[in-house]
């Protein structure tokens, strides 16, 4: 399977749903298992739970709402395909087993960031993944508790569902990095910088900081997780980290572009919101044409980094990662 990087062909709209159907089903199933495990543990601890406190079921409904109702699953797919690129000889089941904890962790921390991002005190949005946001479908207090649970579960699942062969030292490194990107080397400082930049002139340096932290850190970490669990050499890990940084930037530049060019129906979240809230975006800082050029430039950079990865490590297969890059380049939602 390979992609011609010079082609500008847009992938079929159902590309993710078809090409990655088994992987996405497996990710959904893993998330459901993870939530069900917590629910069953509660029930085992409190056998009369549903009679004593039937309202608690609403909390699990809200958790399911935040995690399993839609979502592209791009972060776990990037982790999984990075791992598979390094271990093309492994069966799907083997790679699933090795990556289950990592994929759940990525999706759970991402879901947490979306729940909080949508809160009235943050971006104040009513729509996410074509559904009412968690605070709309339930209430604000529930959304805060759901977000809190998802963030903590992310760490728990990374460890609880880690592959049996994962060395403890590797797992510790993964936990350490997850902690950094979900706190002050990623999501929180990035979101804060984004928040305080609303309605102000934004320098290119400030925009780069916001993008790299709010979005790029988790995207890049997704590839690093696949590489760390795949026991990549220091050199290979370096190339994969560079690729992750490129894809993180690409993801947010495309997101900024879609906000001004695609409908709410297509996006599944409110279109035109960045302009309305006077957000610092690639479009607001550089203009629409420069944004299109940047999408092309970052995509080409990613294809080159994939080529470098292949040259550097003979057994590596990059076809499926190339396809994901093409999706990130041409996605319309
Ligand atoms: C995680 C502790 C902790 C705090 C969160 C609110 C916050 C701090 C960060 C917000 C970060 C954020 C929402 C960045 C935007 C990233 C982005 C473009 C998300 C959309 O990702 P998609 O398109 O969403 O992959 P789907 O719905 O497909 O999963």
Tab-separated table of C-alpha atoms and ligand atoms in Angstrom:
chain	number	residue	atom	x	y	z
A	1	UNK	CA	0.000	0.000	0.000
A	2	UNK	CA	1.534	3.349	-0.943
A	3	UNK	CA	0.545	6.937	-1.532
A	4	UNK	CA	1.927	9.208	-4.205
A	5	UNK	CA	2.911	12.343	-2.251
A	6	UNK	CA	2.900	14.459	-5.419
A	7	UNK	CA	-0.774	13.672	-6.062
A	8	UNK	CA	-3.301	16.203	-4.783
A	9	UNK	CA	-6.150	13.700	-4.987
A	10	UNK	CA	-8.541	13.947	-2.071
A	11	UNK	CA	-9.262	10.685	-0.338
A	12	UNK	CA	-12.720	9.265	-0.410
A	13	UNK	CA	-14.899	10.870	2.284
A	14	UNK	CA	-15.341	7.496	3.961
A	15	UNK	CA	-11.610	6.701	3.881
A	16	UNK	CA	-11.204	6.391	7.655
A	17	UNK	CA	-14.425	4.432	8.064
A	18	UNK	CA	-13.481	1.918	5.380
A	19	UNK	CA	-9.690	1.588	5.377
A	20	UNK	CA	-9.398	1.676	9.147
A	21	UNK	CA	-12.707	-0.026	10.010
A	22	UNK	CA	-11.210	-2.933	12.012
A	23	UNK	CA	-8.814	-0.656	13.891
A	24	UNK	CA	-11.514	1.893	14.723
A	25	UNK	CA	-13.900	-0.844	15.857
A	26	UNK	CA	-11.170	-2.261	18.052
A	27	UNK	CA	-10.486	1.189	19.565
A	28	UNK	CA	-14.204	1.695	20.288
A	29	UNK	CA	-14.409	-1.763	21.804
A	30	UNK	CA	-11.354	-1.130	23.964
A	31	UNK	CA	-12.849	2.106	25.286
A	32	UNK	CA	-16.118	0.374	26.054
A	33	UNK	CA	-14.292	-2.433	27.834
A	34	UNK	CA	-12.390	0.088	29.872
A	35	UNK	CA	-15.582	1.894	30.985
A	36	UNK	CA	-17.372	-1.404	31.613
A	37	UNK	CA	-14.479	-2.607	33.788
A	38	UNK	CA	-14.830	0.417	36.063
A	39	UNK	CA	-18.629	-0.061	36.192
A	40	UNK	CA	-18.323	-3.774	37.002
A	41	UNK	CA	-15.788	-3.068	39.731
A	42	UNK	CA	-18.260	-0.603	41.273
A	43	UNK	CA	-21.034	-3.153	41.086
A	44	UNK	CA	-18.859	-5.863	42.588
A	45	UNK	CA	-17.907	-3.535	45.452
A	46	UNK	CA	-21.497	-2.334	45.961
A	47	UNK	CA	-23.809	-5.184	44.877
A	48	UNK	CA	-26.968	-3.129	45.565
A	49	UNK	CA	-25.562	-0.099	43.720
A	50	UNK	CA	-28.432	0.377	41.299
A	51	UNK	CA	-31.020	0.244	44.090
A	52	UNK	CA	-28.965	2.434	46.430
A	53	UNK	CA	-27.798	5.060	43.971
A	54	UNK	CA	-29.477	4.628	40.556
A	55	UNK	CA	-28.406	8.179	39.583
A	56	UNK	CA	-24.821	6.924	39.298
A	57	UNK	CA	-25.715	5.295	36.002
A	58	UNK	CA	-26.019	8.807	34.549
A	59	UNK	CA	-22.324	9.385	35.258
A	60	UNK	CA	-21.432	6.345	33.133
A	61	UNK	CA	-23.798	7.509	30.409
A	62	UNK	CA	-22.004	10.854	30.388
A	63	UNK	CA	-18.633	9.073	30.241
A	64	UNK	CA	-19.837	7.025	27.274
A	65	UNK	CA	-21.209	10.165	25.633
A	66	UNK	CA	-17.775	11.787	25.905
A	67	UNK	CA	-15.823	8.817	24.581
A	68	UNK	CA	-17.692	6.420	22.332
A	69	UNK	CA	-20.125	8.656	20.404
A	70	UNK	CA	-18.057	9.419	17.328
A	71	UNK	CA	-14.565	10.794	16.856
A	72	UNK	CA	-12.031	10.076	14.160
A	73	UNK	CA	-9.682	8.195	16.536
A	74	UNK	CA	-6.738	9.733	14.740
A	75	UNK	CA	-4.391	9.714	17.746
A	76	UNK	CA	-4.713	5.991	18.549
A	77	UNK	CA	-4.498	5.227	14.824
A	78	UNK	CA	-1.227	7.148	14.611
A	79	UNK	CA	0.157	5.269	17.617
A	80	UNK	CA	-0.941	1.917	16.248
A	81	UNK	CA	0.359	2.537	12.724
A	82	UNK	CA	3.691	3.809	14.032
A	83	UNK	CA	4.068	0.597	16.020
A	84	UNK	CA	3.025	-1.482	13.015
A	85	UNK	CA	5.469	0.355	10.749
A	86	UNK	CA	8.249	-0.847	13.054
A	87	UNK	CA	6.832	-4.379	13.319
A	88	UNK	CA	5.227	-5.182	9.954
A	89	UNK	CA	5.610	-8.912	10.603
A	90	UNK	CA	3.251	-8.853	13.598
A	91	UNK	CA	-0.396	-9.845	13.226
A	92	UNK	CA	-3.179	-7.317	13.841
A	93	UNK	CA	-3.970	-9.086	17.121
A	94	UNK	CA	-0.365	-8.824	18.306
A	95	UNK	CA	-0.199	-5.105	17.600
A	96	UNK	CA	-3.610	-4.555	19.231
A	97	UNK	CA	-2.434	-6.383	22.343
A	98	UNK	CA	0.737	-4.310	22.535
A	99	UNK	CA	-1.051	-0.995	21.987
A	100	UNK	CA	-4.384	-1.364	23.801
A	101	UNK	CA	-3.413	0.635	26.898
A	102	UNK	CA	-1.730	3.320	24.813
A	103	UNK	CA	-4.666	3.725	22.435
A	104	UNK	CA	-7.181	3.992	25.295
A	105	UNK	CA	-4.945	6.472	27.100
A	106	UNK	CA	-4.664	8.718	24.051
A	107	UNK	CA	-8.358	8.714	23.314
A	108	UNK	CA	-9.316	9.264	26.967
A	109	UNK	CA	-7.037	12.256	27.498
A	110	UNK	CA	-8.184	13.663	24.145
A	111	UNK	CA	-11.842	13.204	25.166
A	112	UNK	CA	-11.096	14.966	28.433
A	113	UNK	CA	-9.605	17.932	26.588
A	114	UNK	CA	-12.682	18.171	24.336
A	115	UNK	CA	-15.135	18.032	27.270
A	116	UNK	CA	-13.267	20.834	29.058
A	117	UNK	CA	-12.672	22.834	25.874
A	118	UNK	CA	-16.431	22.927	25.243
A	119	UNK	CA	-17.353	24.184	28.735
A	120	UNK	CA	-18.979	27.630	28.990
A	121	UNK	CA	-15.889	28.945	30.838
A	122	UNK	CA	-13.661	27.837	27.931
A	123	UNK	CA	-14.800	27.820	24.293
A	124	UNK	CA	-18.480	27.472	25.222
A	125	UNK	CA	-19.747	25.116	22.536
A	126	UNK	CA	-23.005	23.216	22.193
A	127	UNK	CA	-21.990	20.754	19.520
A	128	UNK	CA	-19.233	18.134	19.333
A	129	UNK	CA	-18.998	15.110	17.041
A	130	UNK	CA	-22.471	15.977	15.763
A	131	UNK	CA	-23.900	15.583	19.286
A	132	UNK	CA	-24.691	17.980	22.120
A	133	UNK	CA	-21.554	18.620	24.172
A	134	UNK	CA	-21.392	16.833	27.534
A	135	UNK	CA	-22.423	19.869	29.589
A	136	UNK	CA	-25.422	20.342	27.254
A	137	UNK	CA	-26.514	16.706	27.204
A	138	UNK	CA	-26.017	16.461	30.991
A	139	UNK	CA	-24.898	19.503	33.011
A	140	UNK	CA	-21.765	21.464	33.754
A	141	UNK	CA	-20.930	19.801	37.048
A	142	UNK	CA	-21.250	16.376	35.419
A	143	UNK	CA	-18.996	17.511	32.556
A	144	UNK	CA	-16.303	18.634	35.002
A	145	UNK	CA	-16.433	15.314	36.840
A	146	UNK	CA	-16.413	13.384	33.557
A	147	UNK	CA	-13.348	15.315	32.413
A	148	UNK	CA	-11.613	14.673	35.689
A	149	UNK	CA	-12.383	10.949	35.509
A	150	UNK	CA	-11.238	10.686	31.875
A	151	UNK	CA	-7.877	12.313	32.596
A	152	UNK	CA	-7.162	10.022	35.541
A	153	UNK	CA	-8.458	6.966	33.663
A	154	UNK	CA	-6.064	7.778	30.831
A	155	UNK	CA	-3.086	7.047	33.080
A	156	UNK	CA	-4.773	4.026	34.643
A	157	UNK	CA	-5.629	2.466	31.289
A	158	UNK	CA	-2.148	3.055	29.883
A	159	UNK	CA	-0.854	0.817	32.658
A	160	UNK	CA	-3.798	-1.552	33.173
A	161	UNK	CA	-4.107	-2.561	29.508
A	162	UNK	CA	-0.397	-2.428	28.659
A	163	UNK	CA	0.845	-5.299	26.519
A	164	UNK	CA	2.112	-8.241	28.572
A	165	UNK	CA	5.597	-7.903	27.046
A	166	UNK	CA	6.008	-4.181	27.788
A	167	UNK	CA	9.058	-3.654	30.002
A	168	UNK	CA	8.192	-1.634	33.147
A	169	UNK	CA	10.869	0.961	32.339
A	170	UNK	CA	9.272	1.626	28.930
A	171	UNK	CA	5.844	1.945	30.540
A	172	UNK	CA	7.238	4.388	33.099
A	173	UNK	CA	8.660	6.540	30.304
A	174	UNK	CA	5.241	6.516	28.598
A	175	UNK	CA	3.509	7.568	31.841
A	176	UNK	CA	6.063	10.323	32.365
A	177	UNK	CA	5.533	11.690	28.840
A	178	UNK	CA	1.731	11.421	29.076
A	179	UNK	CA	1.882	13.427	32.280
A	180	UNK	CA	3.953	16.156	30.627
A	181	UNK	CA	1.846	16.575	27.494
A	182	UNK	CA	-1.466	16.460	29.364
A	183	UNK	CA	-0.308	19.134	31.792
A	184	UNK	CA	2.305	21.825	31.383
A	185	UNK	CA	4.139	20.700	28.250
A	186	UNK	CA	1.038	20.499	26.121
A	187	UNK	CA	-2.669	20.638	26.720
A	188	UNK	CA	-3.004	22.940	29.720
A	189	UNK	CA	-0.342	25.559	28.928
A	190	UNK	CA	-1.404	25.429	25.247
A	191	UNK	CA	-5.045	25.960	26.117
A	192	UNK	CA	-4.105	28.776	28.490
A	193	UNK	CA	-2.033	30.512	25.802
A	194	UNK	CA	-4.942	30.087	23.368
A	195	UNK	CA	-7.403	31.527	25.891
A	196	UNK	CA	-5.360	34.610	26.751
A	197	UNK	CA	-4.648	35.319	23.078
A	198	UNK	CA	-8.286	35.773	22.083
A	199	UNK	CA	-9.044	39.176	20.580
A	200	UNK	CA	-5.389	40.233	20.517
A	201	UNK	CA	-2.867	40.624	17.709
A	202	UNK	CA	-0.891	37.371	17.574
A	203	UNK	CA	2.760	37.105	16.601
A	204	UNK	CA	3.912	34.113	14.512
A	205	UNK	CA	5.945	32.908	17.514
A	206	UNK	CA	2.905	33.005	19.790
A	207	UNK	CA	0.818	31.125	17.219
A	208	UNK	CA	3.508	28.452	16.867
A	209	UNK	CA	3.574	28.050	20.656
A	210	UNK	CA	-0.227	27.713	20.879
A	211	UNK	CA	-0.381	25.159	18.061
A	212	UNK	CA	2.585	23.121	19.260
A	213	UNK	CA	1.193	22.814	22.768
A	214	UNK	CA	-2.604	22.861	22.522
A	215	UNK	CA	-2.716	20.324	19.682
A	216	UNK	CA	0.755	19.313	18.527
A	217	UNK	CA	2.038	17.811	21.773
A	218	UNK	CA	-0.656	15.117	22.010
A	219	UNK	CA	-0.503	14.343	18.282
A	220	UNK	CA	3.289	14.021	18.415
A	221	UNK	CA	3.091	11.951	21.578
A	222	UNK	CA	0.763	9.523	19.793
A	223	UNK	CA	3.530	8.602	17.366
A	224	UNK	CA	6.109	8.539	20.144
A	225	UNK	CA	3.956	6.115	22.145
A	226	UNK	CA	3.852	3.743	19.172
A	227	UNK	CA	7.616	4.076	18.787
A	228	UNK	CA	8.424	3.715	22.495
A	229	UNK	CA	6.245	0.615	22.821
A	230	UNK	CA	7.705	-0.640	19.541
A	231	UNK	CA	11.168	-0.354	21.141
A	232	UNK	CA	12.472	1.995	18.447
A	233	UNK	CA	16.161	2.868	18.507
A	234	UNK	CA	17.142	6.378	19.619
A	235	UNK	CA	17.712	7.378	15.981
A	236	UNK	CA	14.353	6.052	14.789
A	237	UNK	CA	12.620	7.637	17.782
A	238	UNK	CA	14.204	10.943	16.764
A	239	UNK	CA	12.813	10.774	13.214
A	240	UNK	CA	9.408	9.696	14.493
A	241	UNK	CA	9.374	12.586	16.980
A	242	UNK	CA	10.150	15.035	14.152
A	243	UNK	CA	7.376	13.480	12.062
A	244	UNK	CA	5.012	13.788	15.044
A	245	UNK	CA	5.828	17.495	15.400
A	246	UNK	CA	5.115	18.023	11.696
A	247	UNK	CA	1.818	16.152	11.889
A	248	UNK	CA	0.810	18.058	15.029
A	249	UNK	CA	1.340	21.344	13.187
A	250	UNK	CA	-0.420	20.009	10.078
A	251	UNK	CA	-3.401	18.872	12.106
A	252	UNK	CA	-4.014	22.293	13.668
A	253	UNK	CA	-3.375	24.292	10.462
A	254	UNK	CA	-5.937	22.090	8.691
A	255	UNK	CA	-8.299	22.562	11.647
A	256	UNK	CA	-7.956	26.349	11.333
A	257	UNK	CA	-8.605	26.079	7.601
A	258	UNK	CA	-11.680	23.872	8.036
A	259	UNK	CA	-13.161	26.308	10.556
A	260	UNK	CA	-13.514	28.894	7.780
A	261	UNK	CA	-14.201	26.605	4.837
A	262	UNK	CA	-16.534	23.798	5.901
A	263	UNK	CA	-20.081	23.714	7.282
A	264	UNK	CA	-21.113	22.892	10.839
A	265	UNK	CA	-22.916	19.795	9.541
A	266	UNK	CA	-19.772	18.484	7.909
A	267	UNK	CA	-17.522	19.332	10.847
A	268	UNK	CA	-19.813	18.008	13.581
A	269	UNK	CA	-18.840	21.095	15.612
A	270	UNK	CA	-19.654	24.767	15.213
A	271	UNK	CA	-17.964	26.162	12.086
A	272	UNK	CA	-16.737	29.772	12.018
A	273	UNK	CA	-16.231	29.747	15.771
A	274	UNK	CA	-12.582	30.871	15.628
A	275	UNK	CA	-13.484	34.054	13.775
A	276	UNK	CA	-16.404	34.722	16.118
A	277	UNK	CA	-14.203	34.350	19.191
A	278	UNK	CA	-11.293	36.205	17.566
A	279	UNK	CA	-9.022	33.222	18.078
A	280	UNK	CA	-5.377	33.224	17.087
A	281	UNK	CA	-5.346	30.854	14.115
A	282	UNK	CA	-3.135	30.239	11.101
A	283	UNK	CA	-5.832	31.862	8.962
A	284	UNK	CA	-6.124	34.965	11.147
A	285	UNK	CA	-2.351	35.444	11.330
A	286	UNK	CA	-1.315	34.539	7.768
A	287	UNK	CA	-4.455	34.556	5.610
A	288	UNK	CA	-6.237	31.808	3.722
A	289	UNK	CA	-3.814	31.414	0.810
A	290	UNK	CA	-0.774	31.113	3.053
A	291	UNK	CA	-2.731	28.564	5.099
A	292	UNK	CA	-3.272	26.401	2.010
A	293	UNK	CA	0.433	26.678	1.156
A	294	UNK	CA	1.383	25.719	4.691
A	295	UNK	CA	-0.831	22.614	4.546
A	296	UNK	CA	0.970	21.568	1.379
A	297	UNK	CA	4.429	22.377	2.804
A	298	UNK	CA	3.846	20.479	6.056
A	299	UNK	CA	2.420	17.494	4.179
A	300	UNK	CA	5.481	17.334	1.905
A	301	UNK	CA	7.724	17.608	4.962
A	302	UNK	CA	5.878	14.670	6.533
A	303	UNK	CA	6.278	12.527	3.380
A	304	UNK	CA	10.010	13.334	3.388
A	305	UNK	CA	10.300	12.363	7.035
A	306	UNK	CA	8.573	9.065	6.239
A	307	UNK	CA	11.063	8.453	3.450
A	308	UNK	CA	13.901	9.187	5.859
A	309	UNK	CA	12.396	6.722	8.325
A	310	UNK	CA	12.363	4.039	5.674
A	311	UNK	CA	15.918	4.767	4.545
A	312	UNK	CA	17.172	4.784	8.122
A	313	UNK	CA	15.626	1.501	9.133
A	314	UNK	CA	15.432	-1.151	6.424
A	315	UNK	CA	12.615	-3.278	7.873
A	316	UNK	CA	10.225	-0.380	8.440
A	317	UNK	CA	7.030	-0.212	6.345
A	318	UNK	CA	5.553	3.237	6.027
A	319	UNK	CA	2.641	2.693	3.604
A	320	UNK	CA	-0.153	2.872	6.156
A	321	UNK	CA	1.389	5.885	7.891
A	322	UNK	CA	1.630	7.576	4.485
A	323	UNK	CA	-2.074	7.019	4.052
A	324	UNK	CA	-2.786	8.624	7.408
A	325	UNK	CA	-0.671	11.626	6.421
A	326	UNK	CA	-2.716	11.925	3.244
A	327	UNK	CA	-5.876	11.811	5.327
A	328	UNK	CA	-4.556	14.558	7.649
A	329	UNK	CA	-3.631	16.641	4.596
A	330	UNK	CA	-6.965	16.318	2.815
A	331	UNK	CA	-9.509	15.722	5.564
A	332	UNK	CA	-12.745	17.665	5.398
A	333	UNK	CA	-13.911	17.054	8.991
B	1	LIG	C1	-6.229	17.284	29.463
B	1	LIG	C2	-5.793	17.951	31.835
B	1	LIG	C3	-6.267	18.325	30.492
B	1	LIG	C4	-6.697	19.601	30.255
B	1	LIG	C5	-7.316	20.051	29.022
B	1	LIG	C6	-9.215	22.127	27.572
B	1	LIG	C7	-7.791	21.782	27.429
B	1	LIG	C8	-7.012	21.471	28.663
B	1	LIG	C9	-7.190	21.678	26.228
B	1	LIG	C10	-7.896	21.857	24.941
B	1	LIG	C11	-7.111	21.290	23.848
B	1	LIG	C12	-7.877	21.234	22.570
B	1	LIG	C13	-9.320	20.951	22.597
B	1	LIG	C14	-7.224	21.418	21.434
B	1	LIG	C15	-7.849	21.327	20.112
B	1	LIG	C16	-7.368	20.088	19.433
B	1	LIG	C17	-8.277	19.674	18.344
B	1	LIG	C18	-8.141	20.353	17.040
B	1	LIG	C19	-9.196	18.754	18.583
B	1	LIG	C20	-10.081	18.116	17.600
B	1	LIG	O1	-9.570	16.814	17.396
B	1	LIG	P1	-10.216	15.781	16.409
B	1	LIG	O2	-10.598	16.477	15.137
B	1	LIG	O3	-11.545	15.392	17.188
B	1	LIG	O4	-9.330	14.613	16.294
B	1	LIG	P2	-12.406	14.043	17.087
B	1	LIG	O5	-13.789	14.485	17.474
B	1	LIG	O6	-12.331	13.527	15.688
B	1	LIG	O7	-11.828	13.117	18.073
